Coordinates of N, CA, C and O in Angstrom, one line a residue:
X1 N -37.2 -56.2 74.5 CA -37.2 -54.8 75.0 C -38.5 -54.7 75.9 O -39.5 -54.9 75.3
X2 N -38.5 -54.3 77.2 CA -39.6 -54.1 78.1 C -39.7 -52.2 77.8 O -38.7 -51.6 77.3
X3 N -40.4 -51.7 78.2 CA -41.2 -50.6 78.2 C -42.1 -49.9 79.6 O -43.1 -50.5 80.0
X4 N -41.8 -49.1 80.0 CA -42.9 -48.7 81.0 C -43.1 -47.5 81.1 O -42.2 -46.6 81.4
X5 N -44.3 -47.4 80.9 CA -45.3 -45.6 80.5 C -45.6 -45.2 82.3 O -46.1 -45.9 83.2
X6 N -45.2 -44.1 82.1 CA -46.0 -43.5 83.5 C -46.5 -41.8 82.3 O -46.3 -41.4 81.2
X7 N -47.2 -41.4 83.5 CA -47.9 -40.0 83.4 C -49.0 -39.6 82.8 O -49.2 -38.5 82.2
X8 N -49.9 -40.8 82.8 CA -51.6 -40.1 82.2 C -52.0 -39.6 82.8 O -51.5 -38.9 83.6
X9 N -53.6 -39.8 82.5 CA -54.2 -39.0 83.8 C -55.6 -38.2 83.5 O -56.3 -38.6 82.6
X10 N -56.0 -37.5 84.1 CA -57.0 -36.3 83.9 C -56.9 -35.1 83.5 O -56.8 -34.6 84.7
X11 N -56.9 -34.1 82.6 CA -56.6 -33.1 83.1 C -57.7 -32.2 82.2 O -58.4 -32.8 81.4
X12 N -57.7 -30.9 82.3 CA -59.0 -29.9 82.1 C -58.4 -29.2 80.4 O -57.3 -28.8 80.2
X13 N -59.5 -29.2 79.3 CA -59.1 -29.2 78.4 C -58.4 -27.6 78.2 O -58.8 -26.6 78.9
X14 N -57.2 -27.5 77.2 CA -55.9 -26.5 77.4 C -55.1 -26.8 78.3 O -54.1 -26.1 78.2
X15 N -55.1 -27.7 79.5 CA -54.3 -28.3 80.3 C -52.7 -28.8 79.6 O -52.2 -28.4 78.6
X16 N -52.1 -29.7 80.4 CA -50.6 -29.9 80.1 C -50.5 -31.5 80.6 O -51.2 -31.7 81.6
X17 N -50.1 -32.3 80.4 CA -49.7 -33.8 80.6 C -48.3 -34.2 80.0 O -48.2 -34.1 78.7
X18 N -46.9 -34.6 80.8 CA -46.0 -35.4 80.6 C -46.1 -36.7 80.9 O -46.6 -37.2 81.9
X19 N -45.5 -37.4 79.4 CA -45.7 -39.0 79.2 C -44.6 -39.1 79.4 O -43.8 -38.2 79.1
X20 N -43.7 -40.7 80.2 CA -42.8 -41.1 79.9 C -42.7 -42.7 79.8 O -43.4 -43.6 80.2
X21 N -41.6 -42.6 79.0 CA -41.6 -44.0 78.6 C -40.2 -44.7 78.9 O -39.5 -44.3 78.0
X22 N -39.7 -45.3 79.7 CA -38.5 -45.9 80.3 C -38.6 -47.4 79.2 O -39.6 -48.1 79.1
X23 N -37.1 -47.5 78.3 CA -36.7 -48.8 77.9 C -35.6 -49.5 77.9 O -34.5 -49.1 77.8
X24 N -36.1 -50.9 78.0 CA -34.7 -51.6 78.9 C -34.7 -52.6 77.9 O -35.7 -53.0 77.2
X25 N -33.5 -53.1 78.0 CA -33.1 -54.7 77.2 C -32.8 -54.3 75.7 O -33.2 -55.0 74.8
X26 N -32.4 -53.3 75.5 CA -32.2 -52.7 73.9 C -30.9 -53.8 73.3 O -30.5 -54.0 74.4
X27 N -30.1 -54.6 72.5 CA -28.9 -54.9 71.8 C -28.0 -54.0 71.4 O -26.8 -54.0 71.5
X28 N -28.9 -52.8 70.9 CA -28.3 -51.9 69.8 C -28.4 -50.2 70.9 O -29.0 -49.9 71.9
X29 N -27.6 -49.7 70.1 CA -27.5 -48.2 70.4 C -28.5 -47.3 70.2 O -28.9 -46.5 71.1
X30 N -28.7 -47.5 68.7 CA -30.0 -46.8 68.2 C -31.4 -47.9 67.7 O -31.6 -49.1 67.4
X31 N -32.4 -46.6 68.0 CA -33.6 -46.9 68.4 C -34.2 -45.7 68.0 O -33.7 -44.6 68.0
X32 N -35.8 -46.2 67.8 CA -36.5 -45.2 67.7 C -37.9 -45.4 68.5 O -38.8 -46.2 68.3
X33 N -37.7 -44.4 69.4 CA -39.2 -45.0 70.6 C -39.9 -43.8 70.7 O -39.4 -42.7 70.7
X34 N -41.1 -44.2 70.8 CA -42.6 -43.1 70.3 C -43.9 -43.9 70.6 O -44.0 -45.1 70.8
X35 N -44.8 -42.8 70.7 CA -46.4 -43.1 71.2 C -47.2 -42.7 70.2 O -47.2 -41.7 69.5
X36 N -48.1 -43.9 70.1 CA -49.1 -44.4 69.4 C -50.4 -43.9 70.5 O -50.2 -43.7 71.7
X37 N -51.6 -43.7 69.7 CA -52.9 -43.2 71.3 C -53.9 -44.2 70.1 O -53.6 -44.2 69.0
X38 N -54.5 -44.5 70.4 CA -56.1 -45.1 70.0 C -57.6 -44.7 71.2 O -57.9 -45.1 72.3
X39 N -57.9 -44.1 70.6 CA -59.5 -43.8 71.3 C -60.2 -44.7 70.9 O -59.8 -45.3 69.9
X40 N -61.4 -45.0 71.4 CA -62.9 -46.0 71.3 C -63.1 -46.3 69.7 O -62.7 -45.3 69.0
X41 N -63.3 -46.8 69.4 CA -63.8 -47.0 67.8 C -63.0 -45.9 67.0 O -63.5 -44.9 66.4
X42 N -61.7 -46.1 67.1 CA -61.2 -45.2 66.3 C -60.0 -45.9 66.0 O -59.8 -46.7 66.8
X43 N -59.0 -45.8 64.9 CA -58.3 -46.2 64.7 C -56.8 -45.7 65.6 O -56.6 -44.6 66.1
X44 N -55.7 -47.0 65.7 CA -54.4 -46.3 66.3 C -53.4 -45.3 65.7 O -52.4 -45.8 65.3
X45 N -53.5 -44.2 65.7 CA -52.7 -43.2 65.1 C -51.1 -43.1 66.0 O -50.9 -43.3 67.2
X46 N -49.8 -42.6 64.9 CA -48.7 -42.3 65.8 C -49.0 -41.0 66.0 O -49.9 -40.5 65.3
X47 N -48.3 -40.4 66.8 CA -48.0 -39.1 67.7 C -47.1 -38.7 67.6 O -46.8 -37.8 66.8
X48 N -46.0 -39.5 68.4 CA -44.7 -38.6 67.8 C -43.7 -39.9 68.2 O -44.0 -41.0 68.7
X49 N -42.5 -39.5 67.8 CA -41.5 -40.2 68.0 C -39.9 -39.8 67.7 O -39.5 -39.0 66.9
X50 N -39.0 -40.6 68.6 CA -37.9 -40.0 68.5 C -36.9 -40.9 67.9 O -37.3 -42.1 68.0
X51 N -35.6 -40.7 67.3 CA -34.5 -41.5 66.9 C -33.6 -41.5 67.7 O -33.8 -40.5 68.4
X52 N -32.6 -42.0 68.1 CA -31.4 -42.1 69.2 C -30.5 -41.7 67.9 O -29.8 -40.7 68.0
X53 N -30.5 -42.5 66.7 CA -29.4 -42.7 65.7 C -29.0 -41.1 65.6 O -27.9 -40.7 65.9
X54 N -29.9 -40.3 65.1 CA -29.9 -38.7 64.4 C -30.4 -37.5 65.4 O -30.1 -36.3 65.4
X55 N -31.4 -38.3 66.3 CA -32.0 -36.9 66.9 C -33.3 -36.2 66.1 O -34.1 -35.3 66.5
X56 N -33.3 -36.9 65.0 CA -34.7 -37.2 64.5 C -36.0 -37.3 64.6 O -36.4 -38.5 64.7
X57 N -37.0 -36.4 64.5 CA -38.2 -36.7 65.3 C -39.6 -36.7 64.4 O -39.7 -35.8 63.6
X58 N -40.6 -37.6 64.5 CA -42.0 -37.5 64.1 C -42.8 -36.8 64.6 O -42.7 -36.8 65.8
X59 N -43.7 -36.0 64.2 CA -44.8 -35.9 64.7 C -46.1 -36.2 63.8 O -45.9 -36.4 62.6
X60 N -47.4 -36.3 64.3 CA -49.0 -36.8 63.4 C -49.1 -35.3 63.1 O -48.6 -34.4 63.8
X61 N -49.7 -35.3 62.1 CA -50.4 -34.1 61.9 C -51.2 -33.2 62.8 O -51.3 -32.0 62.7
X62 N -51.7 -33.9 63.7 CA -52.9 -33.0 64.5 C -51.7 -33.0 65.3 O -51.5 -31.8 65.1
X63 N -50.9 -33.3 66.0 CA -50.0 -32.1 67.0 C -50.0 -30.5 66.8 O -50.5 -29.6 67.5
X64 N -49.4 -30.6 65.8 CA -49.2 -28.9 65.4 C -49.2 -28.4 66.3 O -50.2 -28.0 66.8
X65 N -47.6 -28.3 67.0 CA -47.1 -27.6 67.6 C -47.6 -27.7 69.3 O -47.2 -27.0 70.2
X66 N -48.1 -28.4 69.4 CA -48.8 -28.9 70.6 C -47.9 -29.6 71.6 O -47.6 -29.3 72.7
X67 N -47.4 -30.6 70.8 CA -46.6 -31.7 72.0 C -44.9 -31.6 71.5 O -44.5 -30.9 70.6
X68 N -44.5 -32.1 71.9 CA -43.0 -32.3 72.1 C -42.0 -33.5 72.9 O -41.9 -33.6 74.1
X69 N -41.6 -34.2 72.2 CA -41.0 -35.3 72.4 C -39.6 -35.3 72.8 O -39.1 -34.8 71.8
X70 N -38.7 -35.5 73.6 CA -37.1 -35.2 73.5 C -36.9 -37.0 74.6 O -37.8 -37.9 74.9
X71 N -35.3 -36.9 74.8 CA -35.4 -37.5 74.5 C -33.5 -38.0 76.2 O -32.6 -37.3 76.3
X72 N -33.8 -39.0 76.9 CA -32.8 -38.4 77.8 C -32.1 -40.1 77.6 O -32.6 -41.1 78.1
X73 N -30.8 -40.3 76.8 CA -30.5 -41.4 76.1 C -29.8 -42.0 77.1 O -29.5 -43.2 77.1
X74 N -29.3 -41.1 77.8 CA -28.5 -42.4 79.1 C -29.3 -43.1 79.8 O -28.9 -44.1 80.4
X75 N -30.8 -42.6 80.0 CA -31.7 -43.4 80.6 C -32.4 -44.3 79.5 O -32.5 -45.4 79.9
X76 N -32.8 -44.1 78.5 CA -33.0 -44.8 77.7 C -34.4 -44.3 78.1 O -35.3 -45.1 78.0
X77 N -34.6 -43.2 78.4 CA -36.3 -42.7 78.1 C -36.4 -41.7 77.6 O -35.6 -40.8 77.5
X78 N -38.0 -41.8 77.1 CA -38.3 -40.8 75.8 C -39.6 -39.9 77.1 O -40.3 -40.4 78.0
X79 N -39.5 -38.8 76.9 CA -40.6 -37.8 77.0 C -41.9 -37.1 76.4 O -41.7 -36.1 75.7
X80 N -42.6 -37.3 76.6 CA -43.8 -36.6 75.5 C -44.9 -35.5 76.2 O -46.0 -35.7 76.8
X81 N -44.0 -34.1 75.9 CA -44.8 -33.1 76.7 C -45.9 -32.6 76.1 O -45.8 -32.0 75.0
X82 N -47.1 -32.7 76.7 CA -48.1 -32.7 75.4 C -49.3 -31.5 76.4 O -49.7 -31.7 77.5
X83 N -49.6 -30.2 75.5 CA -50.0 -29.1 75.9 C -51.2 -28.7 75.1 O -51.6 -29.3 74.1
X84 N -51.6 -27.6 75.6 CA -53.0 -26.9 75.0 C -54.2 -28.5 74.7 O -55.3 -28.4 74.1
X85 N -53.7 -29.6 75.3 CA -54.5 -30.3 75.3 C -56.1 -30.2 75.1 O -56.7 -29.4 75.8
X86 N -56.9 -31.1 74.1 CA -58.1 -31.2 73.6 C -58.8 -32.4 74.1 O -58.3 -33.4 74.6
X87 N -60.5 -31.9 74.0 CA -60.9 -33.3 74.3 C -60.8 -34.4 73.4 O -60.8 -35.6 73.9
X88 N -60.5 -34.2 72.0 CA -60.3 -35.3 71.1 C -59.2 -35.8 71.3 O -59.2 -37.0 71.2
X89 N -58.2 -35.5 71.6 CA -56.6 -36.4 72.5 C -57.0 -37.5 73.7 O -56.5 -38.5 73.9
X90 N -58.0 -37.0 74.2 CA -58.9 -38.8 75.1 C -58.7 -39.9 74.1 O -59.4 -40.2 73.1
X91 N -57.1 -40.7 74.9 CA -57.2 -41.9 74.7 C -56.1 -42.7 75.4 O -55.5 -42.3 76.4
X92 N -56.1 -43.6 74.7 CA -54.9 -44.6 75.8 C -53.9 -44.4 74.6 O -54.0 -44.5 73.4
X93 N -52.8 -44.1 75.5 CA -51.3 -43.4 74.6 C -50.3 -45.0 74.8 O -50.3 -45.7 75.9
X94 N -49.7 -45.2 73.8 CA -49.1 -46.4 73.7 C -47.9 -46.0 73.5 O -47.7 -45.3 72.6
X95 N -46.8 -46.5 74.4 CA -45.2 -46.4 74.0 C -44.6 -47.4 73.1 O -45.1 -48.5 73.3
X96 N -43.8 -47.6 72.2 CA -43.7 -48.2 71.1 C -41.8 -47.8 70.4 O -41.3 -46.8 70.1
X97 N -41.3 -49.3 70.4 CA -39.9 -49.2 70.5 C -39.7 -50.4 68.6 O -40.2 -51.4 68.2
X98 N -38.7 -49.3 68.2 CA -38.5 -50.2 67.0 C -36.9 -49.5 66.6 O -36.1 -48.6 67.1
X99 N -36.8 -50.3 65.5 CA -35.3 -50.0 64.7 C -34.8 -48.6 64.5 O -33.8 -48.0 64.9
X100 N -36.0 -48.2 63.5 CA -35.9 -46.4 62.8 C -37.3 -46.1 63.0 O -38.2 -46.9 63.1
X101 N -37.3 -44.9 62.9 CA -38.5 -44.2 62.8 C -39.5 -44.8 61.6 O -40.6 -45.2 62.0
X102 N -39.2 -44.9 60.4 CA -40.0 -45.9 59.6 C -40.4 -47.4 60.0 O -41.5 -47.8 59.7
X103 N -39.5 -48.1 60.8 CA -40.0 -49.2 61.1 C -41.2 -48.8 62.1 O -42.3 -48.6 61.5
X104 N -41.1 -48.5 63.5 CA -42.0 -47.5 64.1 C -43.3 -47.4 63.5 O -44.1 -48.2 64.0
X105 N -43.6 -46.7 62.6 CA -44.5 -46.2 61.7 C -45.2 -47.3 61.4 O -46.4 -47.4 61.5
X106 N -44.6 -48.1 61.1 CA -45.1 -49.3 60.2 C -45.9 -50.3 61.6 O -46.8 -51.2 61.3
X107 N -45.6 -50.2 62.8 CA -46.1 -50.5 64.1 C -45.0 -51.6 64.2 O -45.1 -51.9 65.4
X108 N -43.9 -52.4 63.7 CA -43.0 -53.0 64.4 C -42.0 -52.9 65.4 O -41.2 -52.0 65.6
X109 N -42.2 -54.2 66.2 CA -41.2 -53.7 67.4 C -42.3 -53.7 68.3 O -43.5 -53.8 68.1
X110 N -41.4 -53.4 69.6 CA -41.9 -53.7 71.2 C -42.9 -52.5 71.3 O -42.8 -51.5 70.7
X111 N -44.2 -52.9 72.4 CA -45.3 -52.4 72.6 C -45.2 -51.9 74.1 O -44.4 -52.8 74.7
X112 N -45.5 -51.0 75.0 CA -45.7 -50.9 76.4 C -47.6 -51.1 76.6 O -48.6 -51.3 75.9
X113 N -47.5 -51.0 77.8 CA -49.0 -51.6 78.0 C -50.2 -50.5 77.7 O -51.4 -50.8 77.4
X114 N -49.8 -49.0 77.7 CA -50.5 -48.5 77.6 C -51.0 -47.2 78.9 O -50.7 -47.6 80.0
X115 N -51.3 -46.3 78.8 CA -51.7 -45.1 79.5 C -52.7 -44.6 78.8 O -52.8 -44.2 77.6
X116 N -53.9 -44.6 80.1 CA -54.8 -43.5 79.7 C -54.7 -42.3 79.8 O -54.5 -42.0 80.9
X117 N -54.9 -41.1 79.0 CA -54.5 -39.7 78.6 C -56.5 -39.5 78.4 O -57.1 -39.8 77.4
X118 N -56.9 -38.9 79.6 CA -58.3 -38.4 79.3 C -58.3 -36.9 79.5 O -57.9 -36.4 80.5
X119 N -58.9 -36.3 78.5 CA -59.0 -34.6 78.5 C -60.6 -34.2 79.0 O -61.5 -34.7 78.5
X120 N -60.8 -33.5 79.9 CA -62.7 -32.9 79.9 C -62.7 -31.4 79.3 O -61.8 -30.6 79.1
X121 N -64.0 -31.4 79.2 CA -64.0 -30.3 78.2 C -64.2 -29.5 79.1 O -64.2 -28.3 78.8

């Protein structure tokens, strides 16, 4: 499974940033693909994530109600519209492709390279 993130960037804190993530070479139908972010000395948390199987979706706790993930399955890419953005969301956002949403979680499965997502205060 290859992966390719576009849409980081810069933007002014309460600003707005769309993530996408394009995946190719799948076997299977269903899939569960989502973004992981890790900042500097901090650990990799998930964000959010979607299911193909159900329509199913994750979010981390600190979203709340902030971002929004959907989901455009003939392309095989996921979206991550992510708003009222903070400076603590400064980090590199990781696309991340696995079985179900629990596998996912668990960090197994295909990785993309990565997007930086920097917020200023």
């Amino acid at each position: 499974v290859q992966l390719v993130e576009s849409g980081g960037g810069l933007v002014q804190a309460g600003g707005s940033l769309r993530l996408s993530c394009a995946a190719s070479g799948f076997t299977r139908d269903d899939y569960a693909i989502g973004w992981f972010r890790q900042a500097p000395g901090k650990e990799r948390e998930g964000v959010s994530c979607f299911s193909s199987r159900d329509g199913s979706t994750f979010y981390g706790d600190f979203v709340k109600g902030r971002f929004t993930i959907s989901s455009d399955n003939a392309k095989k890419t996921v979206y991550l519209q992510m708003n009222s953005l903070k400076p603590e969301d400064t980090a590199v956002y990781y696309c991340a492709a696995a079985r179900t949403i629990t596998e996912w979680r668990m960090g197994f499965g295909s990785w993309g390279q990565g997007t930086q997502v920097t917020v200023s205060s």
